PDB file of C-alpha atoms and ligand atoms in Angstrom:
ATOM      1  CA  MET A   1     -55.399  62.194 -62.178  1.00  0.00           C
ATOM      2  CA  ILE A   2     -55.010  62.931 -59.093  1.00  0.00           C
ATOM      3  CA  GLN A   3     -53.206  66.591 -60.281  1.00  0.00           C
ATOM      4  CA  ASP A   4     -56.015  67.207 -62.833  1.00  0.00           C
ATOM      5  CA  ASN A   5     -58.257  66.697 -60.525  1.00  0.00           C
ATOM      6  CA  LEU A   6     -56.265  68.907 -57.173  1.00  0.00           C
ATOM      7  CA  ASP A   7     -55.836  71.760 -60.128  1.00  0.00           C
ATOM      8  CA  LYS A   8     -60.029  71.700 -60.796  1.00  0.00           C
ATOM      9  CA  LEU A   9     -60.310  71.495 -57.280  1.00  0.00           C
ATOM     10  CA  TYR A  10     -58.344  74.332 -56.095  1.00  0.00           C
ATOM     11  CA  LEU A  11     -60.138  76.761 -58.989  1.00  0.00           C
ATOM     12  CA  ARG A  12     -63.183  76.172 -57.600  1.00  0.00           C
ATOM     13  CA  ILE A  13     -62.101  76.643 -54.109  1.00  0.00           C
ATOM     14  CA  GLU A  14     -60.355  80.189 -55.389  1.00  0.00           C
ATOM     15  CA  GLU A  15     -63.465  80.784 -56.780  1.00  0.00           C
ATOM     16  CA  SER A  16     -65.489  80.623 -53.605  1.00  0.00           C
ATOM     17  CA  ALA A  17     -63.244  82.300 -52.035  1.00  0.00           C
ATOM     18  CA  LYS A  18     -62.998  85.275 -53.588  1.00  0.00           C
ATOM     19  CA  ARG A  19     -67.354  85.389 -53.243  1.00  0.00           C
ATOM     20  CA  SER A  20     -66.050  85.070 -49.642  1.00  0.00           C
ATOM     21  CA  GLY A  21     -63.716  87.380 -49.317  1.00  0.00           C
ATOM     22  CA  ARG A  22     -60.537  85.538 -48.853  1.00  0.00           C
ATOM     23  CA  GLU A  23     -57.751  84.550 -50.296  1.00  0.00           C
ATOM     24  CA  LYS A  24     -57.699  80.381 -51.811  1.00  0.00           C
ATOM     25  CA  SER A  25     -54.179  80.527 -49.416  1.00  0.00           C
ATOM     26  CA  ASP A  26     -57.390  80.881 -46.508  1.00  0.00           C
ATOM     27  CA  ILE A  27     -58.386  77.471 -47.178  1.00  0.00           C
ATOM     28  CA  GLN A  28     -57.365  74.025 -45.560  1.00  0.00           C
ATOM     29  CA  LEU A  29     -57.736  71.086 -47.984  1.00  0.00           C
ATOM     30  CA  ILE A  30     -57.430  68.157 -46.744  1.00  0.00           C
ATOM     31  CA  ALA A  31     -57.805  65.102 -48.827  1.00  0.00           C
ATOM     32  CA  VAL A  32     -60.003  62.366 -47.485  1.00  0.00           C
ATOM     33  CA  SER A  33     -57.424  59.000 -48.910  1.00  0.00           C
ATOM     34  CA  LYS A  34     -59.544  56.700 -46.026  1.00  0.00           C
ATOM     35  CA  ARG A  35     -59.927  53.196 -48.204  1.00  0.00           C
ATOM     36  CA  PHE A  36     -57.691  54.176 -50.569  1.00  0.00           C
ATOM     37  CA  PRO A  37     -53.471  52.453 -50.456  1.00  0.00           C
ATOM     38  CA  THR A  38     -51.477  54.309 -50.117  1.00  0.00           C
ATOM     39  CA  GLU A  39     -49.209  54.246 -53.400  1.00  0.00           C
ATOM     40  CA  ARG A  40     -52.240  57.084 -54.103  1.00  0.00           C
ATOM     41  CA  LEU A  41     -51.541  59.305 -50.726  1.00  0.00           C
ATOM     42  CA  LEU A  42     -47.615  59.297 -52.343  1.00  0.00           C
ATOM     43  CA  GLU A  43     -49.002  60.504 -56.275  1.00  0.00           C
ATOM     44  CA  ALA A  44     -51.008  63.028 -55.115  1.00  0.00           C
ATOM     45  CA  HIS A  45     -48.746  64.206 -52.018  1.00  0.00           C
ATOM     46  CA  LYS A  46     -46.128  64.106 -55.232  1.00  0.00           C
ATOM     47  CA  CYS A  47     -48.688  66.629 -56.828  1.00  0.00           C
ATOM     48  CA  GLY A  48     -47.767  68.798 -54.176  1.00  0.00           C
ATOM     49  CA  GLN A  49     -51.107  67.585 -51.949  1.00  0.00           C
ATOM     50  CA  ILE A  50     -49.645  67.701 -48.356  1.00  0.00           C
ATOM     51  CA  TYR A  51     -52.416  66.489 -45.469  1.00  0.00           C
ATOM     52  CA  PHE A  52     -54.339  63.681 -45.801  1.00  0.00           C
ATOM     53  CA  GLY A  53     -57.534  62.549 -44.538  1.00  0.00           C
ATOM     54  CA  GLU A  54     -58.400  59.269 -42.532  1.00  0.00           C
ATOM     55  CA  ASN A  55     -61.419  58.020 -40.317  1.00  0.00           C
ATOM     56  CA  TYR A  56     -59.503  54.497 -39.256  1.00  0.00           C
ATOM     57  CA  ILE A  57     -56.686  53.979 -36.812  1.00  0.00           C
ATOM     58  CA  GLN A  58     -55.431  51.245 -38.118  1.00  0.00           C
ATOM     59  CA  GLU A  59     -55.985  52.317 -41.755  1.00  0.00           C
ATOM     60  CA  VAL A  60     -53.172  54.829 -40.701  1.00  0.00           C
ATOM     61  CA  LYS A  61     -50.942  52.910 -38.730  1.00  0.00           C
ATOM     62  CA  GLU A  62     -50.120  51.070 -41.830  1.00  0.00           C
ATOM     63  CA  LYS A  63     -50.094  54.602 -44.255  1.00  0.00           C
ATOM     64  CA  ARG A  64     -48.125  55.975 -41.971  1.00  0.00           C
ATOM     65  CA  PRO A  65     -44.321  55.283 -42.079  1.00  0.00           C
ATOM     66  CA  ASN A  66     -44.418  54.503 -45.493  1.00  0.00           C
ATOM     67  CA  LEU A  67     -45.619  58.437 -46.711  1.00  0.00           C
ATOM     68  CA  PRO A  68     -42.963  61.346 -46.243  1.00  0.00           C
ATOM     69  CA  ASP A  69     -42.741  63.471 -42.931  1.00  0.00           C
ATOM     70  CA  SER A  70     -43.885  66.319 -44.999  1.00  0.00           C
ATOM     71  CA  ALA A  71     -46.750  64.922 -45.244  1.00  0.00           C
ATOM     72  CA  LYS A  72     -49.436  65.556 -42.463  1.00  0.00           C
ATOM     73  CA  ILE A  73     -52.483  62.895 -41.260  1.00  0.00           C
ATOM     74  CA  HIS A  74     -55.874  64.973 -39.437  1.00  0.00           C
ATOM     75  CA  PHE A  75     -57.673  61.845 -38.344  1.00  0.00           C
ATOM     76  CA  ILE A  76     -61.359  62.339 -38.993  1.00  0.00           C
ATOM     77  CA  GLY A  77     -63.725  59.741 -37.845  1.00  0.00           C
ATOM     78  CA  HIS A  78     -64.715  58.173 -34.823  1.00  0.00           C
ATOM     79  CA  LEU A  79     -61.746  57.522 -32.201  1.00  0.00           C
ATOM     80  CA  GLN A  80     -62.217  55.021 -29.956  1.00  0.00           C
ATOM     81  CA  THR A  81     -60.174  55.835 -26.034  1.00  0.00           C
ATOM     82  CA  ASN A  82     -58.560  52.764 -26.650  1.00  0.00           C
ATOM     83  CA  LYS A  83     -57.198  54.467 -29.907  1.00  0.00           C
ATOM     84  CA  ALA A  84     -55.616  58.041 -28.006  1.00  0.00           C
ATOM     85  CA  LYS A  85     -52.706  56.881 -27.791  1.00  0.00           C
ATOM     86  CA  ASN A  86     -52.123  55.314 -31.399  1.00  0.00           C
ATOM     87  CA  ALA A  87     -53.536  58.994 -32.307  1.00  0.00           C
ATOM     88  CA  ALA A  88     -51.948  61.440 -30.752  1.00  0.00           C
ATOM     89  CA  GLU A  89     -48.566  59.402 -32.597  1.00  0.00           C
ATOM     90  CA  THR A  90     -49.001  59.731 -36.014  1.00  0.00           C
ATOM     91  CA  CYS A  91     -51.891  62.697 -36.458  1.00  0.00           C
ATOM     92  CA  GLU A  92     -51.367  66.265 -37.356  1.00  0.00           C
ATOM     93  CA  MET A  93     -54.504  66.934 -36.166  1.00  0.00           C
ATOM     94  CA  ILE A  94     -57.843  65.431 -34.279  1.00  0.00           C
ATOM     95  CA  GLU A  95     -61.323  66.681 -35.954  1.00  0.00           C
ATOM     96  CA  THR A  96     -63.443  64.739 -34.410  1.00  0.00           C
ATOM     97  CA  VAL A  97     -62.800  65.271 -30.431  1.00  0.00           C
ATOM     98  CA  ASP A  98     -66.765  64.878 -28.983  1.00  0.00           C
ATOM     99  CA  ARG A  99     -66.061  64.482 -25.806  1.00  0.00           C
ATOM    100  CA  VAL A 100     -63.979  64.568 -22.192  1.00  0.00           C
ATOM    101  CA  LYS A 101     -63.420  60.812 -21.931  1.00  0.00           C
ATOM    102  CA  LEU A 102     -61.668  61.420 -25.032  1.00  0.00           C
ATOM    103  CA  ALA A 103     -59.946  64.629 -24.509  1.00  0.00           C
ATOM    104  CA  ASN A 104     -57.993  63.264 -20.904  1.00  0.00           C
ATOM    105  CA  ALA A 105     -57.167  60.479 -23.012  1.00  0.00           C
ATOM    106  CA  LEU A 106     -55.894  62.025 -26.248  1.00  0.00           C
ATOM    107  CA  ASN A 107     -54.054  64.226 -22.929  1.00  0.00           C
ATOM    108  CA  ARG A 108     -52.307  61.832 -20.995  1.00  0.00           C
ATOM    109  CA  HIS A 109     -50.786  60.241 -23.883  1.00  0.00           C
ATOM    110  CA  LEU A 110     -49.791  63.820 -24.380  1.00  0.00           C
ATOM    111  CA  GLN A 111     -48.267  64.964 -21.407  1.00  0.00           C
ATOM    112  CA  ASN A 112     -46.181  61.475 -21.253  1.00  0.00           C
ATOM    113  CA  SER A 113     -44.119  62.750 -24.616  1.00  0.00           C
ATOM    114  CA  GLY A 114     -44.841  66.743 -23.504  1.00  0.00           C
ATOM    115  CA  GLN A 115     -45.608  66.870 -26.783  1.00  0.00           C
ATOM    116  CA  THR A 116     -49.221  69.069 -27.677  1.00  0.00           C
ATOM    117  CA  LEU A 117     -51.968  67.953 -30.451  1.00  0.00           C
ATOM    118  CA  LYS A 118     -54.269  70.226 -33.092  1.00  0.00           C
ATOM    119  CA  VAL A 119     -57.337  69.422 -31.629  1.00  0.00           C
ATOM    120  CA  LEU A 120     -61.385  70.910 -33.441  1.00  0.00           C
ATOM    121  CA  VAL A 121     -64.204  69.975 -31.132  1.00  0.00           C
ATOM    122  CA  GLN A 122     -66.918  68.211 -33.764  1.00  0.00           C
ATOM    123  CA  VAL A 123     -70.697  68.901 -32.901  1.00  0.00           C
ATOM    124  CA  ASN A 124     -73.189  67.177 -34.189  1.00  0.00           C
ATOM    125  CA  ILE A 125     -74.633  70.888 -35.734  1.00  0.00           C
ATOM    126  CA  GLY A 126     -78.100  68.750 -36.858  1.00  0.00           C
ATOM    127  CA  ASP A 127     -78.858  67.417 -34.373  1.00  0.00           C
ATOM    128  CA  ASP A 128     -77.956  63.859 -36.575  1.00  0.00           C
ATOM    129  CA  PRO A 129     -78.767  61.010 -35.178  1.00  0.00           C
ATOM    130  CA  LYS A 130     -76.397  59.258 -37.450  1.00  0.00           C
ATOM    131  CA  LYS A 131     -73.688  61.969 -36.939  1.00  0.00           C
ATOM    132  CA  ALA A 132     -71.561  61.798 -33.784  1.00  0.00           C
ATOM    133  CA  GLY A 133     -70.086  64.747 -32.419  1.00  0.00           C
ATOM    134  CA  VAL A 134     -71.403  67.130 -29.419  1.00  0.00           C
ATOM    135  CA  ARG A 135     -75.555  68.788 -28.993  1.00  0.00           C
ATOM    136  CA  PRO A 136     -74.435  72.213 -30.285  1.00  0.00           C
ATOM    137  CA  GLU A 137     -75.619  73.471 -26.507  1.00  0.00           C
ATOM    138  CA  ALA A 138     -73.920  71.226 -24.651  1.00  0.00           C
ATOM    139  CA  THR A 139     -69.987  72.436 -27.238  1.00  0.00           C
ATOM    140  CA  GLU A 140     -69.452  74.929 -24.669  1.00  0.00           C
ATOM    141  CA  ALA A 141     -68.987  73.244 -21.802  1.00  0.00           C
ATOM    142  CA  LEU A 142     -66.997  70.898 -23.773  1.00  0.00           C
ATOM    143  CA  LEU A 143     -65.733  73.865 -24.198  1.00  0.00           C
ATOM    144  CA  GLN A 144     -64.775  74.252 -20.260  1.00  0.00           C
ATOM    145  CA  GLU A 145     -63.176  70.988 -20.114  1.00  0.00           C
ATOM    146  CA  LEU A 146     -60.713  70.677 -22.624  1.00  0.00           C
ATOM    147  CA  VAL A 147     -59.804  74.234 -21.424  1.00  0.00           C
ATOM    148  CA  LYS A 148     -57.940  71.945 -18.585  1.00  0.00           C
ATOM    149  CA  CYS A 149     -56.158  69.680 -21.291  1.00  0.00           C
ATOM    150  CA  THR A 150     -53.139  71.666 -20.959  1.00  0.00           C
ATOM    151  CA  ASN A 151     -51.450  69.644 -23.674  1.00  0.00           C
ATOM    152  CA  LEU A 152     -54.099  70.041 -26.447  1.00  0.00           C
ATOM    153  CA  LYS A 153     -55.127  73.240 -28.401  1.00  0.00           C
ATOM    154  CA  VAL A 154     -58.958  73.374 -29.892  1.00  0.00           C
ATOM    155  CA  CYS A 155     -58.762  75.088 -32.825  1.00  0.00           C
ATOM    156  CA  GLY A 156     -61.605  75.568 -33.770  1.00  0.00           C
ATOM    157  CA  LEU A 157     -64.098  73.389 -34.853  1.00  0.00           C
ATOM    158  CA  MET A 158     -66.491  70.907 -37.400  1.00  0.00           C
ATOM    159  CA  THR A 159     -69.271  68.628 -38.324  1.00  0.00           C
ATOM    160  CA  MET A 160     -70.793  66.857 -41.084  1.00  0.00           C
ATOM    161  CA  PRO A 161     -74.788  68.316 -41.798  1.00  0.00           C
ATOM    162  CA  PRO A 162     -77.001  65.521 -42.230  1.00  0.00           C
ATOM    163  CA  ILE A 163     -77.113  63.790 -45.486  1.00  0.00           C
ATOM    164  CA  VAL A 164     -78.905  65.650 -48.106  1.00  0.00           C
ATOM    165  CA  SER A 165     -79.740  65.210 -52.390  1.00  0.00           C
ATOM    166  CA  ASN A 166     -79.175  68.860 -52.376  1.00  0.00           C
ATOM    167  CA  PRO A 167     -75.632  70.624 -51.300  1.00  0.00           C
ATOM    168  CA  GLU A 168     -77.697  73.867 -50.150  1.00  0.00           C
ATOM    169  CA  HIS A 169     -80.304  72.425 -48.050  1.00  0.00           C
ATOM    170  CA  SER A 170     -76.703  71.578 -45.696  1.00  0.00           C
ATOM    171  CA  ARG A 171     -75.721  75.636 -46.441  1.00  0.00           C
ATOM    172  CA  PRO A 172     -77.800  77.014 -43.187  1.00  0.00           C
ATOM    173  CA  HIS A 173     -75.906  73.422 -40.591  1.00  0.00           C
ATOM    174  CA  PHE A 174     -72.732  75.121 -41.993  1.00  0.00           C
ATOM    175  CA  GLN A 175     -73.910  78.490 -41.060  1.00  0.00           C
ATOM    176  CA  GLY A 176     -75.283  77.251 -37.489  1.00  0.00           C
ATOM    177  CA  LEU A 177     -71.633  75.898 -37.077  1.00  0.00           C
ATOM    178  CA  ARG A 178     -70.213  79.782 -38.312  1.00  0.00           C
ATOM    179  CA  GLN A 179     -72.050  81.186 -35.453  1.00  0.00           C
ATOM    180  CA  LEU A 180     -71.779  79.089 -32.603  1.00  0.00           C
ATOM    181  CA  LEU A 181     -67.569  79.321 -33.246  1.00  0.00           C
ATOM    182  CA  GLU A 182     -69.052  83.925 -33.190  1.00  0.00           C
ATOM    183  CA  ASP A 183     -70.700  83.073 -30.031  1.00  0.00           C
ATOM    184  CA  LEU A 184     -68.001  80.735 -28.560  1.00  0.00           C
ATOM    185  CA  GLN A 185     -65.346  83.754 -29.196  1.00  0.00           C
ATOM    186  CA  ARG A 186     -67.455  85.921 -27.245  1.00  0.00           C
ATOM    187  CA  LYS A 187     -67.440  84.646 -24.291  1.00  0.00           C
ATOM    188  CA  GLY A 188     -63.528  84.137 -24.478  1.00  0.00           C
ATOM    189  CA  TYR A 189     -63.102  81.138 -26.077  1.00  0.00           C
ATOM    190  CA  PHE A 190     -60.629  80.203 -29.293  1.00  0.00           C
ATOM    191  CA  HIS A 191     -58.414  83.248 -27.608  1.00  0.00           C
ATOM    192  CA  ASP A 192     -55.111  82.019 -27.825  1.00  0.00           C
ATOM    193  CA  VAL A 193     -56.144  81.349 -31.384  1.00  0.00           C
ATOM    194  CA  PRO A 194     -55.662  84.099 -34.962  1.00  0.00           C
ATOM    195  CA  ARG A 195     -58.077  82.762 -36.361  1.00  0.00           C
ATOM    196  CA  PRO A 196     -59.734  79.815 -35.375  1.00  0.00           C
ATOM    197  CA  ASP A 197     -60.557  76.734 -37.853  1.00  0.00           C
ATOM    198  CA  LEU A 198     -64.334  75.928 -39.167  1.00  0.00           C
ATOM    199  CA  SER A 199     -63.685  72.350 -40.640  1.00  0.00           C
ATOM    200  CA  MET A 200     -67.161  71.825 -43.199  1.00  0.00           C
ATOM    201  CA  GLY A 201     -67.720  70.630 -46.571  1.00  0.00           C
ATOM    202  CA  MET A 202     -66.820  67.725 -48.697  1.00  0.00           C
ATOM    203  CA  SER A 203     -67.020  66.650 -52.324  1.00  0.00           C
ATOM    204  CA  ASN A 204     -70.065  67.652 -52.580  1.00  0.00           C
ATOM    205  CA  ASP A 205     -70.831  71.252 -50.966  1.00  0.00           C
ATOM    206  CA  PHE A 206     -67.003  72.816 -50.170  1.00  0.00           C
ATOM    207  CA  GLU A 207     -68.176  75.014 -52.134  1.00  0.00           C
ATOM    208  CA  ILE A 208     -71.130  76.493 -50.227  1.00  0.00           C
ATOM    209  CA  ALA A 209     -69.328  75.979 -46.470  1.00  0.00           C
ATOM    210  CA  ILE A 210     -66.486  78.069 -48.119  1.00  0.00           C
ATOM    211  CA  GLU A 211     -68.784  80.273 -49.112  1.00  0.00           C
ATOM    212  CA  GLU A 212     -70.767  80.226 -45.464  1.00  0.00           C
ATOM    213  CA  GLY A 213     -67.132  80.258 -43.742  1.00  0.00           C
ATOM    214  CA  ALA A 214     -65.346  77.046 -43.651  1.00  0.00           C
ATOM    215  CA  THR A 215     -60.975  77.156 -43.891  1.00  0.00           C
ATOM    216  CA  ILE A 216     -60.836  73.404 -43.679  1.00  0.00           C
ATOM    217  CA  ILE A 217     -63.077  70.779 -46.141  1.00  0.00           C
ATOM    218  CA  ARG A 218     -62.410  67.711 -46.093  1.00  0.00           C
ATOM    219  CA  VAL A 219     -62.503  66.069 -50.280  1.00  0.00           C
ATOM    220  CA  GLY A 220     -62.083  62.887 -51.117  1.00  0.00           C
ATOM    221  CA  THR A 221     -63.975  61.717 -54.270  1.00  0.00           C
ATOM    222  CA  ALA A 222     -63.723  64.618 -56.359  1.00  0.00           C
ATOM    223  CA  ILE A 223     -59.333  64.079 -55.835  1.00  0.00           C
ATOM    224  CA  PHE A 224     -59.593  60.149 -55.333  1.00  0.00           C
ATOM    225  CA  GLY A 225     -62.685  59.572 -57.485  1.00  0.00           C
ATOM    226  CA  GLU A 226     -64.865  56.306 -55.566  1.00  0.00           C
ATOM    227  CA  ARG A 227     -64.500  55.242 -52.857  1.00  0.00           C
ATOM    228  CA  PRO A 228     -62.622  51.298 -52.633  1.00  0.00           C
ATOM    229  CA  PRO A 229     -66.160  49.633 -50.626  1.00  0.00           C
ATOM    230  CA  LYS A 230     -65.270  48.690 -46.925  1.00  0.00           C
ATOM    231  CA  LEU A 231     -63.035  46.700 -45.149  1.00  0.00           C
ATOM    232  CA  HIS A 232     -64.399  47.007 -41.753  1.00  0.00           C
TER     233      HIS A 232
HETATM  234  C1  PLP B   1     -65.744  60.506 -46.151  1.00  0.00           C
HETATM  235  C2  PLP B   1     -65.417  62.013 -45.677  1.00  0.00           C
HETATM  236  C3  PLP B   1     -65.338  62.837 -46.007  1.00  0.00           C
HETATM  237  C4  PLP B   1     -64.910  62.532 -48.238  1.00  0.00           C
HETATM  238  O1  PLP B   1     -66.518  62.537 -48.340  1.00  0.00           O
HETATM  239  P1  PLP B   1     -65.937  62.813 -49.806  1.00  0.00           P
HETATM  240  O2  PLP B   1     -67.598  62.876 -50.548  1.00  0.00           O
HETATM  241  O3  PLP B   1     -65.727  61.467 -50.606  1.00  0.00           O
HETATM  242  O4  PLP B   1     -65.692  64.660 -50.398  1.00  0.00           O
HETATM  243  C5  PLP B   1     -65.397  63.567 -45.066  1.00  0.00           C
HETATM  244  N1  PLP B   1     -65.653  64.306 -44.131  1.00  0.00           N
HETATM  245  C6  PLP B   1     -65.936  63.309 -43.214  1.00  0.00           C
HETATM  246  C7  PLP B   1     -65.502  63.372 -42.243  1.00  0.00           C
HETATM  247  C8  PLP B   1     -65.375  61.654 -43.267  1.00  0.00           C
HETATM  248  O5  PLP B   1     -65.988  60.652 -43.700  1.00  0.00           O
END
């Protein structure tokens, strides 16, 4: 079933990539596996899926040791500062850096091990009180602080727009994130990243996100089916 879902997904990714003048290989698919057991991740990995998205460090700690090294985890949930060390040790990218305190905590642990870690800045592009992320107008100030975290490689921006019934309504938010990235690039940020990332789009709106420039999409339900209920 996962193979089938991935095949269908890649066809849709390819079509939307074409509409934005790109190749399907320009889009990185993160299989959002939160609340699914490790067996499902292993099944997807056998189908060629490399990147997985997880929201809870506890789950990452349980799953990581049972996954092959070639499987990579993007952390996409709210990260508490006291979990920074764990996240830095188990994930290949933290997509949800939204405050200086968290960035400093990550950087401190990385300095001890001499490693670097890829991160994205999570932006609350719709100013949605229910969503995490730095406010768009505060993003530049946060980036100025992130520059000082020399063990963090800031690769781009991530967002979760407000939940809407019609995915077309997410389009202005995706455009907003792209514009914010372009503004920041004009100001000199991300000059050391060949192609800064825009992580946006989920099962119901990834095609629109790709049309608007997403380089990373985070898709759960369309790959694994309906998620088991929350345990946390
Ligand atoms: C759960 C989640 C997703 C995936 O949602 P689906 O609708 O299942 O594709 C993507 N991004 C984040 C941050 C999530 O928490």
